[in-house]
PDB file of C-alpha atoms in Angstrom:
ATOM      1  CA  UNK A   1      57.845  34.719  35.391  1.00  0.00           C
ATOM      2  CA  UNK A   2      54.807  36.025  33.479  1.00  0.00           C
ATOM      3  CA  UNK A   3      56.494  35.419  30.117  1.00  0.00           C
ATOM      4  CA  UNK A   4      57.312  31.892  31.186  1.00  0.00           C
ATOM      5  CA  UNK A   5      53.696  31.190  32.083  1.00  0.00           C
ATOM      6  CA  UNK A   6      52.518  32.587  28.756  1.00  0.00           C
ATOM      7  CA  UNK A   7      55.023  30.396  26.932  1.00  0.00           C
ATOM      8  CA  UNK A   8      53.868  27.294  28.800  1.00  0.00           C
ATOM      9  CA  UNK A   9      50.214  28.117  28.074  1.00  0.00           C
ATOM     10  CA  UNK A  10      50.729  28.454  24.312  1.00  0.00           C
ATOM     11  CA  UNK A  11      52.920  25.393  24.224  1.00  0.00           C
ATOM     12  CA  UNK A  12      50.202  23.368  25.944  1.00  0.00           C
ATOM     13  CA  UNK A  13      47.580  24.773  23.577  1.00  0.00           C
ATOM     14  CA  UNK A  14      49.677  23.807  20.557  1.00  0.00           C
ATOM     15  CA  UNK A  15      50.054  20.267  21.849  1.00  0.00           C
ATOM     16  CA  UNK A  16      46.295  20.007  22.338  1.00  0.00           C
ATOM     17  CA  UNK A  17      45.621  21.235  18.800  1.00  0.00           C
ATOM     18  CA  UNK A  18      48.132  18.748  17.399  1.00  0.00           C
ATOM     19  CA  UNK A  19      46.439  16.019  19.384  1.00  0.00           C
ATOM     20  CA  UNK A  20      43.019  16.976  18.009  1.00  0.00           C
ATOM     21  CA  UNK A  21      44.411  16.919  14.473  1.00  0.00           C
ATOM     22  CA  UNK A  22      45.900  13.449  14.973  1.00  0.00           C
ATOM     23  CA  UNK A  23      42.616  12.212  16.452  1.00  0.00           C
ATOM     24  CA  UNK A  24      40.636  13.491  13.457  1.00  0.00           C
ATOM     25  CA  UNK A  25      43.194  12.005  11.069  1.00  0.00           C
ATOM     26  CA  UNK A  26      42.804   8.620  12.728  1.00  0.00           C
ATOM     27  CA  UNK A  27      39.001   8.958  12.699  1.00  0.00           C
ATOM     28  CA  UNK A  28      37.982   9.817   9.121  1.00  0.00           C
ATOM     29  CA  UNK A  29      34.291   9.552  10.001  1.00  0.00           C
ATOM     30  CA  UNK A  30      34.711  12.677  12.137  1.00  0.00           C
ATOM     31  CA  UNK A  31      36.587  14.506   9.406  1.00  0.00           C
ATOM     32  CA  UNK A  32      33.841  13.708   6.912  1.00  0.00           C
ATOM     33  CA  UNK A  33      31.185  14.533   9.517  1.00  0.00           C
ATOM     34  CA  UNK A  34      29.203  11.324   9.004  1.00  0.00           C
ATOM     35  CA  UNK A  35      28.337   8.453  11.286  1.00  0.00           C
ATOM     36  CA  UNK A  36      30.791   5.608  11.686  1.00  0.00           C
ATOM     37  CA  UNK A  37      30.044   2.373   9.839  1.00  0.00           C
ATOM     38  CA  UNK A  38      28.964   0.777  13.109  1.00  0.00           C
ATOM     39  CA  UNK A  39      26.564   3.645  13.831  1.00  0.00           C
ATOM     40  CA  UNK A  40      25.171   3.482  10.302  1.00  0.00           C
ATOM     41  CA  UNK A  41      24.452  -0.230  10.682  1.00  0.00           C
ATOM     42  CA  UNK A  42      22.817   0.364  14.057  1.00  0.00           C
ATOM     43  CA  UNK A  43      20.679   3.171  12.633  1.00  0.00           C
ATOM     44  CA  UNK A  44      19.679   1.111   9.586  1.00  0.00           C
ATOM     45  CA  UNK A  45      18.534  -1.841  11.673  1.00  0.00           C
ATOM     46  CA  UNK A  46      16.609   0.367  14.106  1.00  0.00           C
ATOM     47  CA  UNK A  47      14.842   2.189  11.271  1.00  0.00           C
ATOM     48  CA  UNK A  48      13.877  -1.007   9.468  1.00  0.00           C
ATOM     49  CA  UNK A  49      12.504  -2.509  12.672  1.00  0.00           C
ATOM     50  CA  UNK A  50      10.693   0.696  13.548  1.00  0.00           C
ATOM     51  CA  UNK A  51      12.557   1.066  16.848  1.00  0.00           C
ATOM     52  CA  UNK A  52      12.062   4.797  17.124  1.00  0.00           C
ATOM     53  CA  UNK A  53      13.513   4.959  20.633  1.00  0.00           C
ATOM     54  CA  UNK A  54      16.787   3.599  19.284  1.00  0.00           C
ATOM     55  CA  UNK A  55      17.102   5.696  16.139  1.00  0.00           C
ATOM     56  CA  UNK A  56      15.656   8.924  17.532  1.00  0.00           C
ATOM     57  CA  UNK A  57      19.014   9.851  19.064  1.00  0.00           C
ATOM     58  CA  UNK A  58      20.355  10.347  15.533  1.00  0.00           C
ATOM     59  CA  UNK A  59      17.562  12.591  14.256  1.00  0.00           C
ATOM     60  CA  UNK A  60      19.171  15.776  15.553  1.00  0.00           C
ATOM     61  CA  UNK A  61      22.410  14.909  13.762  1.00  0.00           C
ATOM     62  CA  UNK A  62      21.155  15.519  10.231  1.00  0.00           C
ATOM     63  CA  UNK A  63      24.502  16.811   8.957  1.00  0.00           C
ATOM     64  CA  UNK A  64      26.008  13.441   9.932  1.00  0.00           C
ATOM     65  CA  UNK A  65      23.385  11.499   7.984  1.00  0.00           C
ATOM     66  CA  UNK A  66      24.585  12.484   4.506  1.00  0.00           C
ATOM     67  CA  UNK A  67      25.326   8.927   3.409  1.00  0.00           C
ATOM     68  CA  UNK A  68      23.639   5.981   1.783  1.00  0.00           C
ATOM     69  CA  UNK A  69      23.210   2.570   3.353  1.00  0.00           C
ATOM     70  CA  UNK A  70      24.635  -0.558   1.759  1.00  0.00           C
ATOM     71  CA  UNK A  71      21.423  -1.071  -0.255  1.00  0.00           C
ATOM     72  CA  UNK A  72      21.680   2.412  -1.779  1.00  0.00           C
ATOM     73  CA  UNK A  73      18.844   3.957   0.233  1.00  0.00           C
ATOM     74  CA  UNK A  74      19.291   7.031   2.412  1.00  0.00           C
ATOM     75  CA  UNK A  75      18.040   7.785   5.933  1.00  0.00           C
ATOM     76  CA  UNK A  76      15.380  10.177   4.673  1.00  0.00           C
ATOM     77  CA  UNK A  77      13.907   7.597   2.282  1.00  0.00           C
ATOM     78  CA  UNK A  78      13.565   5.019   5.048  1.00  0.00           C
ATOM     79  CA  UNK A  79      11.973   7.532   7.406  1.00  0.00           C
ATOM     80  CA  UNK A  80       9.413   8.601   4.795  1.00  0.00           C
ATOM     81  CA  UNK A  81       8.628   5.003   3.833  1.00  0.00           C
ATOM     82  CA  UNK A  82       8.112   4.247   7.540  1.00  0.00           C
ATOM     83  CA  UNK A  83       5.717   7.241   7.702  1.00  0.00           C
ATOM     84  CA  UNK A  84       7.949   9.015  10.218  1.00  0.00           C
ATOM     85  CA  UNK A  85       7.554  12.347   8.467  1.00  0.00           C
ATOM     86  CA  UNK A  86       8.435  14.329  11.583  1.00  0.00           C
ATOM     87  CA  UNK A  87      11.703  12.419  11.827  1.00  0.00           C
ATOM     88  CA  UNK A  88      12.434  13.106   8.157  1.00  0.00           C
ATOM     89  CA  UNK A  89      11.754  16.818   8.687  1.00  0.00           C
ATOM     90  CA  UNK A  90      14.052  16.871  11.707  1.00  0.00           C
ATOM     91  CA  UNK A  91      17.073  15.505   9.892  1.00  0.00           C
ATOM     92  CA  UNK A  92      16.589  18.073   7.126  1.00  0.00           C
ATOM     93  CA  UNK A  93      16.299  20.849   9.705  1.00  0.00           C
ATOM     94  CA  UNK A  94      19.522  19.675  11.355  1.00  0.00           C
ATOM     95  CA  UNK A  95      21.607  19.520   8.199  1.00  0.00           C
ATOM     96  CA  UNK A  96      20.694  16.565   5.991  1.00  0.00           C
ATOM     97  CA  UNK A  97      21.606  17.483   2.413  1.00  0.00           C
ATOM     98  CA  UNK A  98      21.034  14.913  -0.326  1.00  0.00           C
ATOM     99  CA  UNK A  99      23.635  16.559  -2.592  1.00  0.00           C
ATOM    100  CA  UNK A 100      26.421  15.820  -0.100  1.00  0.00           C
ATOM    101  CA  UNK A 101      26.049  12.043  -0.310  1.00  0.00           C
ATOM    102  CA  UNK A 102      29.062  10.574  -2.076  1.00  0.00           C
ATOM    103  CA  UNK A 103      28.646   8.364  -5.155  1.00  0.00           C
ATOM    104  CA  UNK A 104      24.889   8.835  -5.107  1.00  0.00           C
ATOM    105  CA  UNK A 105      22.393  10.219  -7.596  1.00  0.00           C
ATOM    106  CA  UNK A 106      20.296  12.723  -5.603  1.00  0.00           C
ATOM    107  CA  UNK A 107      17.484  12.541  -8.157  1.00  0.00           C
ATOM    108  CA  UNK A 108      16.897   8.939  -7.044  1.00  0.00           C
ATOM    109  CA  UNK A 109      16.278   9.960  -3.453  1.00  0.00           C
ATOM    110  CA  UNK A 110      13.937  12.858  -4.246  1.00  0.00           C
ATOM    111  CA  UNK A 111      12.044  10.689  -6.743  1.00  0.00           C
ATOM    112  CA  UNK A 112      11.549   7.972  -4.147  1.00  0.00           C
ATOM    113  CA  UNK A 113      10.145  10.480  -1.655  1.00  0.00           C
ATOM    114  CA  UNK A 114       7.673  11.589  -4.341  1.00  0.00           C
ATOM    115  CA  UNK A 115       6.797   7.976  -5.217  1.00  0.00           C
ATOM    116  CA  UNK A 116       6.130   7.136  -1.570  1.00  0.00           C
ATOM    117  CA  UNK A 117       3.528   9.887  -1.512  1.00  0.00           C
ATOM    118  CA  UNK A 118       1.611   8.695  -4.581  1.00  0.00           C
ATOM    119  CA  UNK A 119      -1.006   6.814  -2.567  1.00  0.00           C
ATOM    120  CA  UNK A 120      -1.285   9.341   0.255  1.00  0.00           C
ATOM    121  CA  UNK A 121      -0.945  12.793  -1.329  1.00  0.00           C
ATOM    122  CA  UNK A 122       0.283  14.013   2.049  1.00  0.00           C
ATOM    123  CA  UNK A 123       1.052  17.733   2.183  1.00  0.00           C
ATOM    124  CA  UNK A 124       3.817  17.203   4.749  1.00  0.00           C
ATOM    125  CA  UNK A 125       5.605  14.814   2.389  1.00  0.00           C
ATOM    126  CA  UNK A 126       5.060  17.295  -0.441  1.00  0.00           C
ATOM    127  CA  UNK A 127       6.624  20.019   1.712  1.00  0.00           C
ATOM    128  CA  UNK A 128       9.579  17.750   2.420  1.00  0.00           C
ATOM    129  CA  UNK A 129       9.911  17.099  -1.314  1.00  0.00           C
ATOM    130  CA  UNK A 130       9.957  20.856  -1.980  1.00  0.00           C
ATOM    131  CA  UNK A 131      12.949  21.243   0.339  1.00  0.00           C
ATOM    132  CA  UNK A 132      14.813  18.384  -1.330  1.00  0.00           C
ATOM    133  CA  UNK A 133      13.991  19.816  -4.774  1.00  0.00           C
ATOM    134  CA  UNK A 134      15.575  23.115  -3.738  1.00  0.00           C
ATOM    135  CA  UNK A 135      18.696  21.215  -2.660  1.00  0.00           C
ATOM    136  CA  UNK A 136      19.104  19.612  -6.101  1.00  0.00           C
ATOM    137  CA  UNK A 137      18.300  22.704  -8.157  1.00  0.00           C
ATOM    138  CA  UNK A 138      21.451  22.216 -10.245  1.00  0.00           C
ATOM    139  CA  UNK A 139      20.541  18.567 -10.949  1.00  0.00           C
ATOM    140  CA  UNK A 140      16.891  18.952 -11.941  1.00  0.00           C
ATOM    141  CA  UNK A 141      17.600  18.113 -15.586  1.00  0.00           C
ATOM    142  CA  UNK A 142      19.754  15.144 -14.608  1.00  0.00           C
ATOM    143  CA  UNK A 143      18.227  11.690 -15.195  1.00  0.00           C
ATOM    144  CA  UNK A 144      17.763   9.258 -12.337  1.00  0.00           C
ATOM    145  CA  UNK A 145      19.342   5.799 -12.370  1.00  0.00           C
ATOM    146  CA  UNK A 146      16.558   4.581 -14.667  1.00  0.00           C
ATOM    147  CA  UNK A 147      17.075   7.385 -17.172  1.00  0.00           C
ATOM    148  CA  UNK A 148      14.005   9.418 -16.188  1.00  0.00           C
ATOM    149  CA  UNK A 149      13.892  13.037 -15.027  1.00  0.00           C
ATOM    150  CA  UNK A 150      12.498  14.172 -11.684  1.00  0.00           C
ATOM    151  CA  UNK A 151       9.686  15.979 -13.507  1.00  0.00           C
ATOM    152  CA  UNK A 152       8.728  12.768 -15.307  1.00  0.00           C
ATOM    153  CA  UNK A 153       8.611  10.891 -12.027  1.00  0.00           C
ATOM    154  CA  UNK A 154       6.451  13.578 -10.434  1.00  0.00           C
ATOM    155  CA  UNK A 155       4.134  13.614 -13.452  1.00  0.00           C
ATOM    156  CA  UNK A 156       3.751   9.825 -13.333  1.00  0.00           C
ATOM    157  CA  UNK A 157       2.354  10.128  -9.784  1.00  0.00           C
ATOM    158  CA  UNK A 158      -0.200  12.716 -10.963  1.00  0.00           C
ATOM    159  CA  UNK A 159       1.024  15.065  -8.218  1.00  0.00           C
ATOM    160  CA  UNK A 160       0.083  18.535  -9.424  1.00  0.00           C
ATOM    161  CA  UNK A 161       1.575  20.299  -6.404  1.00  0.00           C
ATOM    162  CA  UNK A 162       5.035  18.780  -6.825  1.00  0.00           C
ATOM    163  CA  UNK A 163       4.938  19.314 -10.600  1.00  0.00           C
ATOM    164  CA  UNK A 164       4.182  23.001 -10.021  1.00  0.00           C
ATOM    165  CA  UNK A 165       7.069  23.206  -7.570  1.00  0.00           C
ATOM    166  CA  UNK A 166       9.534  21.695 -10.051  1.00  0.00           C
ATOM    167  CA  UNK A 167       8.319  24.045 -12.789  1.00  0.00           C
ATOM    168  CA  UNK A 168       9.467  27.013 -10.693  1.00  0.00           C
ATOM    169  CA  UNK A 169      13.024  26.087 -11.649  1.00  0.00           C
ATOM    170  CA  UNK A 170      14.926  26.102 -14.937  1.00  0.00           C
ATOM    171  CA  UNK A 171      13.590  22.911 -16.507  1.00  0.00           C
ATOM    172  CA  UNK A 172      14.027  21.760 -20.101  1.00  0.00           C
ATOM    173  CA  UNK A 173      10.512  20.447 -20.706  1.00  0.00           C
ATOM    174  CA  UNK A 174      11.359  18.996 -24.111  1.00  0.00           C
ATOM    175  CA  UNK A 175      14.544  17.227 -23.149  1.00  0.00           C
ATOM    176  CA  UNK A 176      14.239  13.585 -24.154  1.00  0.00           C
ATOM    177  CA  UNK A 177      14.885  10.850 -21.588  1.00  0.00           C
ATOM    178  CA  UNK A 178      14.750   7.263 -22.829  1.00  0.00           C
ATOM    179  CA  UNK A 179      13.146   8.618 -25.986  1.00  0.00           C
ATOM    180  CA  UNK A 180      10.249  10.303 -24.220  1.00  0.00           C
ATOM    181  CA  UNK A 181       9.324  13.573 -22.485  1.00  0.00           C
ATOM    182  CA  UNK A 182       7.423  14.661 -19.402  1.00  0.00           C
ATOM    183  CA  UNK A 183       4.332  15.460 -21.497  1.00  0.00           C
ATOM    184  CA  UNK A 184       4.334  12.028 -23.125  1.00  0.00           C
ATOM    185  CA  UNK A 185       4.660  10.427 -19.688  1.00  0.00           C
ATOM    186  CA  UNK A 186       1.711  12.518 -18.541  1.00  0.00           C
ATOM    187  CA  UNK A 187      -0.381  11.371 -21.501  1.00  0.00           C
ATOM    188  CA  UNK A 188       0.455   7.761 -20.616  1.00  0.00           C
ATOM    189  CA  UNK A 189      -0.550   8.194 -16.959  1.00  0.00           C
ATOM    190  CA  UNK A 190      -3.968   6.758 -16.112  1.00  0.00           C
ATOM    191  CA  UNK A 191      -6.523   9.360 -14.968  1.00  0.00           C
ATOM    192  CA  UNK A 192      -4.032  12.183 -15.415  1.00  0.00           C
ATOM    193  CA  UNK A 193      -5.371  15.599 -14.462  1.00  0.00           C
ATOM    194  CA  UNK A 194      -6.088  17.688 -17.555  1.00  0.00           C
ATOM    195  CA  UNK A 195      -4.886  20.690 -15.530  1.00  0.00           C
ATOM    196  CA  UNK A 196      -1.462  19.077 -15.270  1.00  0.00           C
ATOM    197  CA  UNK A 197      -1.301  18.559 -19.044  1.00  0.00           C
ATOM    198  CA  UNK A 198      -2.399  22.148 -19.554  1.00  0.00           C
ATOM    199  CA  UNK A 199       0.268  23.395 -17.151  1.00  0.00           C
ATOM    200  CA  UNK A 200       3.056  21.537 -18.951  1.00  0.00           C
ATOM    201  CA  UNK A 201       1.955  22.898 -22.315  1.00  0.00           C
ATOM    202  CA  UNK A 202       1.693  26.432 -20.904  1.00  0.00           C
ATOM    203  CA  UNK A 203       5.287  26.130 -19.754  1.00  0.00           C
ATOM    204  CA  UNK A 204       6.439  25.102 -23.232  1.00  0.00           C
ATOM    205  CA  UNK A 205       6.045  21.322 -23.484  1.00  0.00           C
ATOM    206  CA  UNK A 206       5.685  20.353 -27.156  1.00  0.00           C
ATOM    207  CA  UNK A 207       2.618  18.140 -27.797  1.00  0.00           C
ATOM    208  CA  UNK A 208       3.987  17.299 -31.252  1.00  0.00           C
ATOM    209  CA  UNK A 209       7.177  15.721 -29.894  1.00  0.00           C
ATOM    210  CA  UNK A 210       7.496  12.131 -31.111  1.00  0.00           C
ATOM    211  CA  UNK A 211       8.875   9.229 -29.108  1.00  0.00           C
ATOM    212  CA  UNK A 212      11.209   6.553 -30.461  1.00  0.00           C
ATOM    213  CA  UNK A 213       8.327   4.974 -32.425  1.00  0.00           C
ATOM    214  CA  UNK A 214       7.163   8.275 -33.847  1.00  0.00           C
ATOM    215  CA  UNK A 215       4.124   8.622 -31.582  1.00  0.00           C
ATOM    216  CA  UNK A 216       3.131  12.088 -30.387  1.00  0.00           C
ATOM    217  CA  UNK A 217       1.009  13.031 -27.363  1.00  0.00           C
ATOM    218  CA  UNK A 218      -2.322  12.085 -28.981  1.00  0.00           C
ATOM    219  CA  UNK A 219      -1.024   8.613 -29.843  1.00  0.00           C
ATOM    220  CA  UNK A 220       0.043   8.245 -26.202  1.00  0.00           C
ATOM    221  CA  UNK A 221      -3.369   9.316 -24.901  1.00  0.00           C
ATOM    222  CA  UNK A 222      -5.063   6.853 -27.267  1.00  0.00           C
ATOM    223  CA  UNK A 223      -2.867   4.028 -25.980  1.00  0.00           C
ATOM    224  CA  UNK A 224      -4.253   4.562 -22.494  1.00  0.00           C
ATOM    225  CA  UNK A 225      -7.864   5.083 -23.559  1.00  0.00           C
ATOM    226  CA  UNK A 226      -8.034   8.685 -22.391  1.00  0.00           C
ATOM    227  CA  UNK A 227     -10.774  10.135 -24.558  1.00  0.00           C
ATOM    228  CA  UNK A 228     -11.074  13.392 -22.598  1.00  0.00           C
ATOM    229  CA  UNK A 229      -7.353  13.976 -22.998  1.00  0.00           C
ATOM    230  CA  UNK A 230      -7.534  13.247 -26.735  1.00  0.00           C
ATOM    231  CA  UNK A 231     -10.328  15.808 -27.026  1.00  0.00           C
ATOM    232  CA  UNK A 232      -8.323  18.378 -25.067  1.00  0.00           C
ATOM    233  CA  UNK A 233      -5.208  17.937 -27.217  1.00  0.00           C
ATOM    234  CA  UNK A 234      -7.197  18.240 -30.439  1.00  0.00           C
ATOM    235  CA  UNK A 235      -9.206  21.252 -29.295  1.00  0.00           C
ATOM    236  CA  UNK A 236      -6.480  23.197 -27.495  1.00  0.00           C
ATOM    237  CA  UNK A 237      -3.187  22.446 -29.279  1.00  0.00           C
ATOM    238  CA  UNK A 238      -1.934  22.613 -32.838  1.00  0.00           C
ATOM    239  CA  UNK A 239      -0.847  18.977 -33.121  1.00  0.00           C
ATOM    240  CA  UNK A 240      -0.965  17.799 -36.729  1.00  0.00           C
ATOM    241  CA  UNK A 241      -3.895  15.359 -36.868  1.00  0.00           C
ATOM    242  CA  UNK A 242      -2.447  13.735 -39.978  1.00  0.00           C
ATOM    243  CA  UNK A 243       0.979  13.050 -38.471  1.00  0.00           C
ATOM    244  CA  UNK A 244       2.201   9.501 -39.028  1.00  0.00           C
ATOM    245  CA  UNK A 245       4.333   7.358 -36.739  1.00  0.00           C
ATOM    246  CA  UNK A 246       7.167   5.036 -37.789  1.00  0.00           C
ATOM    247  CA  UNK A 247       4.605   2.482 -39.013  1.00  0.00           C
ATOM    248  CA  UNK A 248       2.842   5.033 -41.173  1.00  0.00           C
ATOM    249  CA  UNK A 249      -0.214   5.034 -38.916  1.00  0.00           C
ATOM    250  CA  UNK A 250      -2.202   8.188 -38.209  1.00  0.00           C
ATOM    251  CA  UNK A 251      -4.024   8.673 -34.916  1.00  0.00           C
ATOM    252  CA  UNK A 252      -7.108   7.257 -36.657  1.00  0.00           C
ATOM    253  CA  UNK A 253      -5.276   4.045 -37.573  1.00  0.00           C
ATOM    254  CA  UNK A 254      -3.904   3.892 -34.043  1.00  0.00           C
ATOM    255  CA  UNK A 255      -7.320   4.300 -32.422  1.00  0.00           C
ATOM    256  CA  UNK A 256      -8.850   1.583 -34.613  1.00  0.00           C
ATOM    257  CA  UNK A 257      -6.143  -0.760 -33.337  1.00  0.00           C
ATOM    258  CA  UNK A 258      -6.558   0.158 -29.687  1.00  0.00           C
ATOM    259  CA  UNK A 259      -9.792   1.962 -28.709  1.00  0.00           C
ATOM    260  CA  UNK A 260     -13.031   2.024 -30.675  1.00  0.00           C
ATOM    261  CA  UNK A 261     -14.614   4.789 -28.581  1.00  0.00           C
ATOM    262  CA  UNK A 262     -11.769   7.101 -29.474  1.00  0.00           C
ATOM    263  CA  UNK A 263     -11.850   5.910 -33.093  1.00  0.00           C
ATOM    264  CA  UNK A 264     -15.539   6.812 -33.335  1.00  0.00           C
ATOM    265  CA  UNK A 265     -14.777  10.273 -31.952  1.00  0.00           C
ATOM    266  CA  UNK A 266     -11.893  10.795 -34.396  1.00  0.00           C
ATOM    267  CA  UNK A 267     -14.114  10.000 -37.372  1.00  0.00           C
ATOM    268  CA  UNK A 268     -15.822  13.351 -36.760  1.00  0.00           C
ATOM    269  CA  UNK A 269     -12.500  15.215 -36.838  1.00  0.00           C
ATOM    270  CA  UNK A 270     -10.724  16.753 -39.819  1.00  0.00           C
ATOM    271  CA  UNK A 271      -8.393  13.819 -40.492  1.00  0.00           C
ATOM    272  CA  UNK A 272      -7.294  12.722 -43.956  1.00  0.00           C
ATOM    273  CA  UNK A 273      -8.851   9.261 -44.276  1.00  0.00           C
ATOM    274  CA  UNK A 274      -6.997   8.444 -47.499  1.00  0.00           C
ATOM    275  CA  UNK A 275      -3.561   8.258 -45.817  1.00  0.00           C
ATOM    276  CA  UNK A 276      -2.034   4.784 -46.065  1.00  0.00           C
ATOM    277  CA  UNK A 277       0.241   3.218 -43.471  1.00  0.00           C
ATOM    278  CA  UNK A 278       3.358   1.203 -44.261  1.00  0.00           C
ATOM    279  CA  UNK A 279       1.134  -1.803 -45.053  1.00  0.00           C
ATOM    280  CA  UNK A 280      -0.702   0.207 -47.681  1.00  0.00           C
ATOM    281  CA  UNK A 281      -3.865   0.370 -45.582  1.00  0.00           C
ATOM    282  CA  UNK A 282      -6.170   3.316 -45.108  1.00  0.00           C
ATOM    283  CA  UNK A 283      -8.101   3.624 -41.842  1.00  0.00           C
ATOM    284  CA  UNK A 284     -11.133   2.115 -43.598  1.00  0.00           C
ATOM    285  CA  UNK A 285      -9.070  -0.837 -44.874  1.00  0.00           C
ATOM    286  CA  UNK A 286      -7.893  -1.486 -41.334  1.00  0.00           C
ATOM    287  CA  UNK A 287     -11.424  -1.284 -39.892  1.00  0.00           C
ATOM    288  CA  UNK A 288     -12.661  -3.803 -42.478  1.00  0.00           C
ATOM    289  CA  UNK A 289      -9.750  -6.141 -41.760  1.00  0.00           C
ATOM    290  CA  UNK A 290     -10.587  -6.057 -38.031  1.00  0.00           C
ATOM    291  CA  UNK A 291     -14.295  -6.582 -38.807  1.00  0.00           C
ATOM    292  CA  UNK A 292     -15.367  -3.209 -37.446  1.00  0.00           C
ATOM    293  CA  UNK A 293     -18.005  -2.910 -40.151  1.00  0.00           C
ATOM    294  CA  UNK A 294     -20.094  -0.163 -38.556  1.00  0.00           C
ATOM    295  CA  UNK A 295     -17.001   1.989 -38.116  1.00  0.00           C
ATOM    296  CA  UNK A 296     -15.815   1.183 -41.639  1.00  0.00           C
ATOM    297  CA  UNK A 297     -19.140   2.382 -43.042  1.00  0.00           C
ATOM    298  CA  UNK A 298     -18.519   5.775 -41.447  1.00  0.00           C
ATOM    299  CA  UNK A 299     -15.066   6.101 -43.025  1.00  0.00           C
TER     300      UNK A 299
END
């Protein structure tokens, strides 16, 4: 009798397990551990409308939120943009992992979180970014959908804390993306912190690297009128002051074209004034052509 009962018990258990397997097979959303399409649409609408009472029920199901909505955004991006930082932290704590989203570039998501924080410099968002950065450690040298690296995007927001966090990992600081580098992006960022430039160079960023037009970091700083940065690069790096870009211009030529204050400063530097650009012009020739007579008299 006992054997018969045992047999019936295991038979029943087997049938239950088979039933569970069939149920999962017929419900792929469960197998993949993500929300159903209907639930995703409901969540998306609630988040966009700011209906926290409606979407809050999903916040403890972070491992089921590893997907992107139809517009390519992810739950964590929408939560951060809506300033629901606590909600964003909750889904990470309960299993959200940006690397598990299918057919999605995780660098895009982390970059967007960093971009959202540009105007606020919120430490909680920074902390959230640190967690996401750790998730994509193996993708940190991967370009985003626009061809830029995560470090470049962080640098462009002038966020020293996030830049320092990224630099803790194995980053190729001189890898070229779209013909430029993180240091060049930094030099093109308005009001960039000199400390951030210094940090990049300390970690091995090459200030002599030239972009697609042959412009190095000093050319870039001149373009954006950053005299203090130009002074720093000249005084603290070994950039060749007589380097020429693809047009044959030196930094002195370039400054005469773009920023007279910087041009006047460069006149006092050890720059070869006899160098001609591709038009056969020296810096003095160019100053005369542009009617900068006072500057020309100093050349």
